[in-house]
């Protein structure tokens, strides 16, 4: 048996890979389902958000909120798993996210850079600041992707809106990996 392993390499535990893929699949679907459901409560609190569907940007909004949720959950991996499992989960999440939306992998990287920069600049010191940063990333990215839509600029500067959306994400996804 050891001779065959030398030629063909050690076989991966397919059940473990399928479990991680399934967990990643669940994460993407839960994040997207909640992202879609966040819009109506936000609209109730911030009626000017009708601009998002009126501008044809509701799908972009949902994608960005889903990505922020996924990114937030990914930041928790290292606290719940060892380095090897963390890498495997990141790989599985990236694969499933790309299947869901081909741009999601790129967006996750952008999100990660944004959050890491804020942390390194000591601008995120607690959960409230993290929540606000999550919401800010969504609306800043929405505006950056649609700079021709001047009305979006109002949302790109609304700290209260950032905080409310970010709280929705952190309330639903804090301790995601703790079962």
mmCIF file with all atom_site columns, C-alpha atoms in Angstrom:
data_model
loop_
_atom_site.group_PDB
_atom_site.id
_atom_site.type_symbol
_atom_site.label_atom_id
_atom_site.label_alt_id
_atom_site.label_comp_id
_atom_site.label_asym_id
_atom_site.label_entity_id
_atom_site.label_seq_id
_atom_site.pdbx_PDB_ins_code
_atom_site.Cartn_x
_atom_site.Cartn_y
_atom_site.Cartn_z
_atom_site.occupancy
_atom_site.B_iso_or_equiv
_atom_site.pdbx_formal_charge
_atom_site.auth_seq_id
_atom_site.auth_comp_id
_atom_site.auth_asym_id
_atom_site.auth_atom_id
_atom_site.pdbx_PDB_model_num
ATOM 1   C CA . UNK A 1 1   ? 0.000   0.000  0.000   1.00 0.00 ? 1   UNK A CA 1
ATOM 2   C CA . UNK A 1 2   ? 2.818   2.422  0.841   1.00 0.00 ? 2   UNK A CA 1
ATOM 3   C CA . UNK A 1 3   ? 4.356   1.838  -2.567  1.00 0.00 ? 3   UNK A CA 1
ATOM 4   C CA . UNK A 1 4   ? 1.134   2.904  -4.292  1.00 0.00 ? 4   UNK A CA 1
ATOM 5   C CA . UNK A 1 5   ? 0.932   6.005  -2.103  1.00 0.00 ? 5   UNK A CA 1
ATOM 6   C CA . UNK A 1 6   ? 4.405   7.004  -3.312  1.00 0.00 ? 6   UNK A CA 1
ATOM 7   C CA . UNK A 1 7   ? 3.251   6.837  -6.918  1.00 0.00 ? 7   UNK A CA 1
ATOM 8   C CA . UNK A 1 8   ? -0.202  8.299  -6.539  1.00 0.00 ? 8   UNK A CA 1
ATOM 9   C CA . UNK A 1 9   ? 0.192   10.436 -3.449  1.00 0.00 ? 9   UNK A CA 1
ATOM 10  C CA . UNK A 1 10  ? -1.822  10.291 -0.298  1.00 0.00 ? 10  UNK A CA 1
ATOM 11  C CA . UNK A 1 11  ? -5.495  10.226 -1.114  1.00 0.00 ? 11  UNK A CA 1
ATOM 12  C CA . UNK A 1 12  ? -7.526  13.070 0.350   1.00 0.00 ? 12  UNK A CA 1
ATOM 13  C CA . UNK A 1 13  ? -10.398 12.325 2.602   1.00 0.00 ? 13  UNK A CA 1
ATOM 14  C CA . UNK A 1 14  ? -13.243 12.928 0.134   1.00 0.00 ? 14  UNK A CA 1
ATOM 15  C CA . UNK A 1 15  ? -15.875 12.921 2.871   1.00 0.00 ? 15  UNK A CA 1
ATOM 16  C CA . UNK A 1 16  ? -14.039 15.722 4.667   1.00 0.00 ? 16  UNK A CA 1
ATOM 17  C CA . UNK A 1 17  ? -13.749 17.705 1.409   1.00 0.00 ? 17  UNK A CA 1
ATOM 18  C CA . UNK A 1 18  ? -17.459 17.201 0.695   1.00 0.00 ? 18  UNK A CA 1
ATOM 19  C CA . UNK A 1 19  ? -18.328 18.299 4.219   1.00 0.00 ? 19  UNK A CA 1
ATOM 20  C CA . UNK A 1 20  ? -16.346 21.528 3.825   1.00 0.00 ? 20  UNK A CA 1
ATOM 21  C CA . UNK A 1 21  ? -17.885 22.127 0.401   1.00 0.00 ? 21  UNK A CA 1
ATOM 22  C CA . UNK A 1 22  ? -21.351 21.565 1.814   1.00 0.00 ? 22  UNK A CA 1
ATOM 23  C CA . UNK A 1 23  ? -20.654 23.919 4.731   1.00 0.00 ? 23  UNK A CA 1
ATOM 24  C CA . UNK A 1 24  ? -19.399 26.512 2.238   1.00 0.00 ? 24  UNK A CA 1
ATOM 25  C CA . UNK A 1 25  ? -22.497 25.991 0.076   1.00 0.00 ? 25  UNK A CA 1
ATOM 26  C CA . UNK A 1 26  ? -24.713 26.506 3.143   1.00 0.00 ? 26  UNK A CA 1
ATOM 27  C CA . UNK A 1 27  ? -22.815 29.658 4.104   1.00 0.00 ? 27  UNK A CA 1
ATOM 28  C CA . UNK A 1 28  ? -23.253 31.180 0.635   1.00 0.00 ? 28  UNK A CA 1
ATOM 29  C CA . UNK A 1 29  ? -26.959 30.391 0.591   1.00 0.00 ? 29  UNK A CA 1
ATOM 30  C CA . UNK A 1 30  ? -27.615 31.623 4.138   1.00 0.00 ? 30  UNK A CA 1
ATOM 31  C CA . UNK A 1 31  ? -25.633 34.808 3.485   1.00 0.00 ? 31  UNK A CA 1
ATOM 32  C CA . UNK A 1 32  ? -27.492 35.472 0.246   1.00 0.00 ? 32  UNK A CA 1
ATOM 33  C CA . UNK A 1 33  ? -30.902 34.674 1.731   1.00 0.00 ? 33  UNK A CA 1
ATOM 34  C CA . UNK A 1 34  ? -30.332 37.052 4.612   1.00 0.00 ? 34  UNK A CA 1
ATOM 35  C CA . UNK A 1 35  ? -28.896 39.725 2.301   1.00 0.00 ? 35  UNK A CA 1
ATOM 36  C CA . UNK A 1 36  ? -32.077 39.660 0.239   1.00 0.00 ? 36  UNK A CA 1
ATOM 37  C CA . UNK A 1 37  ? -34.145 39.881 3.427   1.00 0.00 ? 37  UNK A CA 1
ATOM 38  C CA . UNK A 1 38  ? -32.182 42.837 4.844   1.00 0.00 ? 38  UNK A CA 1
ATOM 39  C CA . UNK A 1 39  ? -33.442 45.232 2.178   1.00 0.00 ? 39  UNK A CA 1
ATOM 40  C CA . UNK A 1 40  ? -37.044 45.653 3.393   1.00 0.00 ? 40  UNK A CA 1
ATOM 41  C CA . UNK A 1 41  ? -36.194 46.470 7.041   1.00 0.00 ? 41  UNK A CA 1
ATOM 42  C CA . UNK A 1 42  ? -33.527 48.880 5.779   1.00 0.00 ? 42  UNK A CA 1
ATOM 43  C CA . UNK A 1 43  ? -36.044 50.480 3.423   1.00 0.00 ? 43  UNK A CA 1
ATOM 44  C CA . UNK A 1 44  ? -38.459 50.911 6.321   1.00 0.00 ? 44  UNK A CA 1
ATOM 45  C CA . UNK A 1 45  ? -35.779 52.759 8.300   1.00 0.00 ? 45  UNK A CA 1
ATOM 46  C CA . UNK A 1 46  ? -34.260 54.602 5.324   1.00 0.00 ? 46  UNK A CA 1
ATOM 47  C CA . UNK A 1 47  ? -37.026 55.276 2.768   1.00 0.00 ? 47  UNK A CA 1
ATOM 48  C CA . UNK A 1 48  ? -34.623 56.885 0.288   1.00 0.00 ? 48  UNK A CA 1
ATOM 49  C CA . UNK A 1 49  ? -33.182 53.403 -0.329  1.00 0.00 ? 49  UNK A CA 1
ATOM 50  C CA . UNK A 1 50  ? -35.899 53.030 -2.992  1.00 0.00 ? 50  UNK A CA 1
ATOM 51  C CA . UNK A 1 51  ? -33.179 54.536 -5.171  1.00 0.00 ? 51  UNK A CA 1
ATOM 52  C CA . UNK A 1 52  ? -31.411 51.156 -5.213  1.00 0.00 ? 52  UNK A CA 1
ATOM 53  C CA . UNK A 1 53  ? -34.103 49.171 -7.070  1.00 0.00 ? 53  UNK A CA 1
ATOM 54  C CA . UNK A 1 54  ? -35.152 52.275 -9.018  1.00 0.00 ? 54  UNK A CA 1
ATOM 55  C CA . UNK A 1 55  ? -31.583 52.432 -10.354 1.00 0.00 ? 55  UNK A CA 1
ATOM 56  C CA . UNK A 1 56  ? -31.519 48.711 -11.150 1.00 0.00 ? 56  UNK A CA 1
ATOM 57  C CA . UNK A 1 57  ? -28.943 48.071 -8.437  1.00 0.00 ? 57  UNK A CA 1
ATOM 58  C CA . UNK A 1 58  ? -30.840 45.723 -6.127  1.00 0.00 ? 58  UNK A CA 1
ATOM 59  C CA . UNK A 1 59  ? -28.965 42.664 -7.397  1.00 0.00 ? 59  UNK A CA 1
ATOM 60  C CA . UNK A 1 60  ? -25.639 44.483 -6.924  1.00 0.00 ? 60  UNK A CA 1
ATOM 61  C CA . UNK A 1 61  ? -26.692 45.461 -3.408  1.00 0.00 ? 61  UNK A CA 1
ATOM 62  C CA . UNK A 1 62  ? -27.628 41.850 -2.587  1.00 0.00 ? 62  UNK A CA 1
ATOM 63  C CA . UNK A 1 63  ? -24.309 40.606 -3.988  1.00 0.00 ? 63  UNK A CA 1
ATOM 64  C CA . UNK A 1 64  ? -22.303 43.103 -1.938  1.00 0.00 ? 64  UNK A CA 1
ATOM 65  C CA . UNK A 1 65  ? -24.205 42.372 1.278   1.00 0.00 ? 65  UNK A CA 1
ATOM 66  C CA . UNK A 1 66  ? -23.780 38.633 0.667   1.00 0.00 ? 66  UNK A CA 1
ATOM 67  C CA . UNK A 1 67  ? -20.056 39.143 0.071   1.00 0.00 ? 67  UNK A CA 1
ATOM 68  C CA . UNK A 1 68  ? -19.659 41.250 3.229   1.00 0.00 ? 68  UNK A CA 1
ATOM 69  C CA . UNK A 1 69  ? -21.414 38.511 5.215   1.00 0.00 ? 69  UNK A CA 1
ATOM 70  C CA . UNK A 1 70  ? -19.199 35.802 3.717   1.00 0.00 ? 70  UNK A CA 1
ATOM 71  C CA . UNK A 1 71  ? -16.095 37.907 4.318   1.00 0.00 ? 71  UNK A CA 1
ATOM 72  C CA . UNK A 1 72  ? -17.093 38.526 7.926   1.00 0.00 ? 72  UNK A CA 1
ATOM 73  C CA . UNK A 1 73  ? -17.606 34.805 8.499   1.00 0.00 ? 73  UNK A CA 1
ATOM 74  C CA . UNK A 1 74  ? -14.247 34.051 6.875   1.00 0.00 ? 74  UNK A CA 1
ATOM 75  C CA . UNK A 1 75  ? -12.519 36.342 9.375   1.00 0.00 ? 75  UNK A CA 1
ATOM 76  C CA . UNK A 1 76  ? -13.715 34.010 12.133  1.00 0.00 ? 76  UNK A CA 1
ATOM 77  C CA . UNK A 1 77  ? -12.257 30.820 10.659  1.00 0.00 ? 77  UNK A CA 1
ATOM 78  C CA . UNK A 1 78  ? -8.837  31.080 12.255  1.00 0.00 ? 78  UNK A CA 1
ATOM 79  C CA . UNK A 1 79  ? -10.431 31.300 15.705  1.00 0.00 ? 79  UNK A CA 1
ATOM 80  C CA . UNK A 1 80  ? -12.396 28.092 15.190  1.00 0.00 ? 80  UNK A CA 1
ATOM 81  C CA . UNK A 1 81  ? -10.063 25.845 13.192  1.00 0.00 ? 81  UNK A CA 1
ATOM 82  C CA . UNK A 1 82  ? -6.385  25.043 12.850  1.00 0.00 ? 82  UNK A CA 1
ATOM 83  C CA . UNK A 1 83  ? -4.353  26.496 9.974   1.00 0.00 ? 83  UNK A CA 1
ATOM 84  C CA . UNK A 1 84  ? -4.854  23.504 7.659   1.00 0.00 ? 84  UNK A CA 1
ATOM 85  C CA . UNK A 1 85  ? -8.628  23.393 8.150   1.00 0.00 ? 85  UNK A CA 1
ATOM 86  C CA . UNK A 1 86  ? -8.872  27.162 7.809   1.00 0.00 ? 86  UNK A CA 1
ATOM 87  C CA . UNK A 1 87  ? -7.148  26.977 4.410   1.00 0.00 ? 87  UNK A CA 1
ATOM 88  C CA . UNK A 1 88  ? -9.427  24.138 3.331   1.00 0.00 ? 88  UNK A CA 1
ATOM 89  C CA . UNK A 1 89  ? -12.524 26.097 4.350   1.00 0.00 ? 89  UNK A CA 1
ATOM 90  C CA . UNK A 1 90  ? -11.269 29.218 2.577   1.00 0.00 ? 90  UNK A CA 1
ATOM 91  C CA . UNK A 1 91  ? -10.704 27.164 -0.575  1.00 0.00 ? 91  UNK A CA 1
ATOM 92  C CA . UNK A 1 92  ? -14.175 25.578 -0.316  1.00 0.00 ? 92  UNK A CA 1
ATOM 93  C CA . UNK A 1 93  ? -15.862 28.931 0.358   1.00 0.00 ? 93  UNK A CA 1
ATOM 94  C CA . UNK A 1 94  ? -14.050 30.544 -2.554  1.00 0.00 ? 94  UNK A CA 1
ATOM 95  C CA . UNK A 1 95  ? -15.114 27.702 -4.874  1.00 0.00 ? 95  UNK A CA 1
ATOM 96  C CA . UNK A 1 96  ? -18.758 27.852 -3.810  1.00 0.00 ? 96  UNK A CA 1
ATOM 97  C CA . UNK A 1 97  ? -18.826 31.651 -3.899  1.00 0.00 ? 97  UNK A CA 1
ATOM 98  C CA . UNK A 1 98  ? -17.450 31.635 -7.444  1.00 0.00 ? 98  UNK A CA 1
ATOM 99  C CA . UNK A 1 99  ? -20.105 29.125 -8.491  1.00 0.00 ? 99  UNK A CA 1
ATOM 100 C CA . UNK A 1 100 ? -22.743 31.405 -6.999  1.00 0.00 ? 100 UNK A CA 1
ATOM 101 C CA . UNK A 1 101 ? -21.343 34.578 -8.581  1.00 0.00 ? 101 UNK A CA 1
ATOM 102 C CA . UNK A 1 102 ? -18.201 34.651 -10.753 1.00 0.00 ? 102 UNK A CA 1
ATOM 103 C CA . UNK A 1 103 ? -17.261 38.091 -9.335  1.00 0.00 ? 103 UNK A CA 1
ATOM 104 C CA . UNK A 1 104 ? -17.591 37.031 -5.705  1.00 0.00 ? 104 UNK A CA 1
ATOM 105 C CA . UNK A 1 105 ? -13.992 35.854 -5.298  1.00 0.00 ? 105 UNK A CA 1
ATOM 106 C CA . UNK A 1 106 ? -12.712 39.238 -6.457  1.00 0.00 ? 106 UNK A CA 1
ATOM 107 C CA . UNK A 1 107 ? -15.180 40.999 -4.146  1.00 0.00 ? 107 UNK A CA 1
ATOM 108 C CA . UNK A 1 108 ? -14.103 38.881 -1.163  1.00 0.00 ? 108 UNK A CA 1
ATOM 109 C CA . UNK A 1 109 ? -10.494 39.922 -1.796  1.00 0.00 ? 109 UNK A CA 1
ATOM 110 C CA . UNK A 1 110 ? -11.537 43.589 -2.009  1.00 0.00 ? 110 UNK A CA 1
ATOM 111 C CA . UNK A 1 111 ? -13.529 43.218 1.193   1.00 0.00 ? 111 UNK A CA 1
ATOM 112 C CA . UNK A 1 112 ? -10.568 41.546 2.959   1.00 0.00 ? 112 UNK A CA 1
ATOM 113 C CA . UNK A 1 113 ? -8.195  44.305 1.917   1.00 0.00 ? 113 UNK A CA 1
ATOM 114 C CA . UNK A 1 114 ? -10.632 46.977 3.064   1.00 0.00 ? 114 UNK A CA 1
ATOM 115 C CA . UNK A 1 115 ? -11.109 45.428 6.511   1.00 0.00 ? 115 UNK A CA 1
ATOM 116 C CA . UNK A 1 116 ? -7.397  44.606 6.925   1.00 0.00 ? 116 UNK A CA 1
ATOM 117 C CA . UNK A 1 117 ? -6.444  48.196 6.042   1.00 0.00 ? 117 UNK A CA 1
ATOM 118 C CA . UNK A 1 118 ? -8.874  49.581 8.611   1.00 0.00 ? 118 UNK A CA 1
ATOM 119 C CA . UNK A 1 119 ? -7.559  47.195 11.256  1.00 0.00 ? 119 UNK A CA 1
ATOM 120 C CA . UNK A 1 120 ? -3.908  48.023 10.476  1.00 0.00 ? 120 UNK A CA 1
ATOM 121 C CA . UNK A 1 121 ? -4.769  51.746 10.676  1.00 0.00 ? 121 UNK A CA 1
ATOM 122 C CA . UNK A 1 122 ? -6.359  51.052 14.084  1.00 0.00 ? 122 UNK A CA 1
ATOM 123 C CA . UNK A 1 123 ? -9.766  52.263 12.853  1.00 0.00 ? 123 UNK A CA 1
ATOM 124 C CA . UNK A 1 124 ? -11.575 49.115 13.982  1.00 0.00 ? 124 UNK A CA 1
ATOM 125 C CA . UNK A 1 125 ? -11.239 48.586 17.707  1.00 0.00 ? 125 UNK A CA 1
ATOM 126 C CA . UNK A 1 126 ? -14.568 47.004 18.650  1.00 0.00 ? 126 UNK A CA 1
ATOM 127 C CA . UNK A 1 127 ? -17.619 45.233 17.244  1.00 0.00 ? 127 UNK A CA 1
ATOM 128 C CA . UNK A 1 128 ? -19.521 48.489 16.682  1.00 0.00 ? 128 UNK A CA 1
ATOM 129 C CA . UNK A 1 129 ? -16.719 49.883 14.527  1.00 0.00 ? 129 UNK A CA 1
ATOM 130 C CA . UNK A 1 130 ? -16.488 46.571 12.682  1.00 0.00 ? 130 UNK A CA 1
ATOM 131 C CA . UNK A 1 131 ? -20.250 46.627 12.088  1.00 0.00 ? 131 UNK A CA 1
ATOM 132 C CA . UNK A 1 132 ? -20.080 50.142 10.720  1.00 0.00 ? 132 UNK A CA 1
ATOM 133 C CA . UNK A 1 133 ? -17.166 49.136 8.487   1.00 0.00 ? 133 UNK A CA 1
ATOM 134 C CA . UNK A 1 134 ? -19.113 46.195 7.043   1.00 0.00 ? 134 UNK A CA 1
ATOM 135 C CA . UNK A 1 135 ? -22.018 48.440 6.088   1.00 0.00 ? 135 UNK A CA 1
ATOM 136 C CA . UNK A 1 136 ? -19.679 51.122 4.787   1.00 0.00 ? 136 UNK A CA 1
ATOM 137 C CA . UNK A 1 137 ? -17.935 48.650 2.485   1.00 0.00 ? 137 UNK A CA 1
ATOM 138 C CA . UNK A 1 138 ? -21.268 47.694 0.901   1.00 0.00 ? 138 UNK A CA 1
ATOM 139 C CA . UNK A 1 139 ? -22.355 51.246 0.133   1.00 0.00 ? 139 UNK A CA 1
ATOM 140 C CA . UNK A 1 140 ? -18.919 52.539 -0.830  1.00 0.00 ? 140 UNK A CA 1
ATOM 141 C CA . UNK A 1 141 ? -18.503 49.598 -3.238  1.00 0.00 ? 141 UNK A CA 1
ATOM 142 C CA . UNK A 1 142 ? -22.007 50.155 -4.616  1.00 0.00 ? 142 UNK A CA 1
ATOM 143 C CA . UNK A 1 143 ? -21.143 53.798 -5.285  1.00 0.00 ? 143 UNK A CA 1
ATOM 144 C CA . UNK A 1 144 ? -17.647 53.020 -6.630  1.00 0.00 ? 144 UNK A CA 1
ATOM 145 C CA . UNK A 1 145 ? -19.165 50.514 -9.083  1.00 0.00 ? 145 UNK A CA 1
ATOM 146 C CA . UNK A 1 146 ? -21.744 53.114 -10.200 1.00 0.00 ? 146 UNK A CA 1
ATOM 147 C CA . UNK A 1 147 ? -20.070 56.538 -9.946  1.00 0.00 ? 147 UNK A CA 1
ATOM 148 C CA . UNK A 1 148 ? -22.423 57.906 -12.606 1.00 0.00 ? 148 UNK A CA 1
ATOM 149 C CA . UNK A 1 149 ? -25.282 57.548 -10.103 1.00 0.00 ? 149 UNK A CA 1
ATOM 150 C CA . UNK A 1 150 ? -24.824 60.734 -8.067  1.00 0.00 ? 150 UNK A CA 1
ATOM 151 C CA . UNK A 1 151 ? -27.722 59.873 -5.738  1.00 0.00 ? 151 UNK A CA 1
ATOM 152 C CA . UNK A 1 152 ? -25.701 56.922 -4.392  1.00 0.00 ? 152 UNK A CA 1
ATOM 153 C CA . UNK A 1 153 ? -23.147 59.346 -3.020  1.00 0.00 ? 153 UNK A CA 1
ATOM 154 C CA . UNK A 1 154 ? -25.619 60.167 -0.225  1.00 0.00 ? 154 UNK A CA 1
ATOM 155 C CA . UNK A 1 155 ? -25.553 56.527 0.878   1.00 0.00 ? 155 UNK A CA 1
ATOM 156 C CA . UNK A 1 156 ? -21.769 56.342 0.657   1.00 0.00 ? 156 UNK A CA 1
ATOM 157 C CA . UNK A 1 157 ? -21.584 58.817 3.563   1.00 0.00 ? 157 UNK A CA 1
ATOM 158 C CA . UNK A 1 158 ? -24.357 57.615 5.867   1.00 0.00 ? 158 UNK A CA 1
ATOM 159 C CA . UNK A 1 159 ? -22.740 56.278 9.032   1.00 0.00 ? 159 UNK A CA 1
ATOM 160 C CA . UNK A 1 160 ? -26.107 55.431 10.592  1.00 0.00 ? 160 UNK A CA 1
ATOM 161 C CA . UNK A 1 161 ? -27.040 53.334 7.560   1.00 0.00 ? 161 UNK A CA 1
ATOM 162 C CA . UNK A 1 162 ? -23.622 51.648 7.644   1.00 0.00 ? 162 UNK A CA 1
ATOM 163 C CA . UNK A 1 163 ? -24.058 50.777 11.301  1.00 0.00 ? 163 UNK A CA 1
ATOM 164 C CA . UNK A 1 164 ? -27.592 49.402 10.903  1.00 0.00 ? 164 UNK A CA 1
ATOM 165 C CA . UNK A 1 165 ? -26.645 47.185 7.946   1.00 0.00 ? 165 UNK A CA 1
ATOM 166 C CA . UNK A 1 166 ? -23.399 46.105 9.597   1.00 0.00 ? 166 UNK A CA 1
ATOM 167 C CA . UNK A 1 167 ? -25.277 45.198 12.769  1.00 0.00 ? 167 UNK A CA 1
ATOM 168 C CA . UNK A 1 168 ? -27.640 43.027 10.745  1.00 0.00 ? 168 UNK A CA 1
ATOM 169 C CA . UNK A 1 169 ? -24.627 41.146 9.426   1.00 0.00 ? 169 UNK A CA 1
ATOM 170 C CA . UNK A 1 170 ? -22.757 40.837 12.729  1.00 0.00 ? 170 UNK A CA 1
ATOM 171 C CA . UNK A 1 171 ? -25.887 39.848 14.657  1.00 0.00 ? 171 UNK A CA 1
ATOM 172 C CA . UNK A 1 172 ? -26.598 37.012 12.245  1.00 0.00 ? 172 UNK A CA 1
ATOM 173 C CA . UNK A 1 173 ? -23.059 35.820 11.600  1.00 0.00 ? 173 UNK A CA 1
ATOM 174 C CA . UNK A 1 174 ? -21.104 36.318 14.827  1.00 0.00 ? 174 UNK A CA 1
ATOM 175 C CA . UNK A 1 175 ? -19.815 32.984 16.047  1.00 0.00 ? 175 UNK A CA 1
ATOM 176 C CA . UNK A 1 176 ? -20.955 31.341 12.806  1.00 0.00 ? 176 UNK A CA 1
ATOM 177 C CA . UNK A 1 177 ? -18.475 28.473 13.134  1.00 0.00 ? 177 UNK A CA 1
ATOM 178 C CA . UNK A 1 178 ? -19.298 27.742 16.783  1.00 0.00 ? 178 UNK A CA 1
ATOM 179 C CA . UNK A 1 179 ? -21.832 24.956 16.664  1.00 0.00 ? 179 UNK A CA 1
#
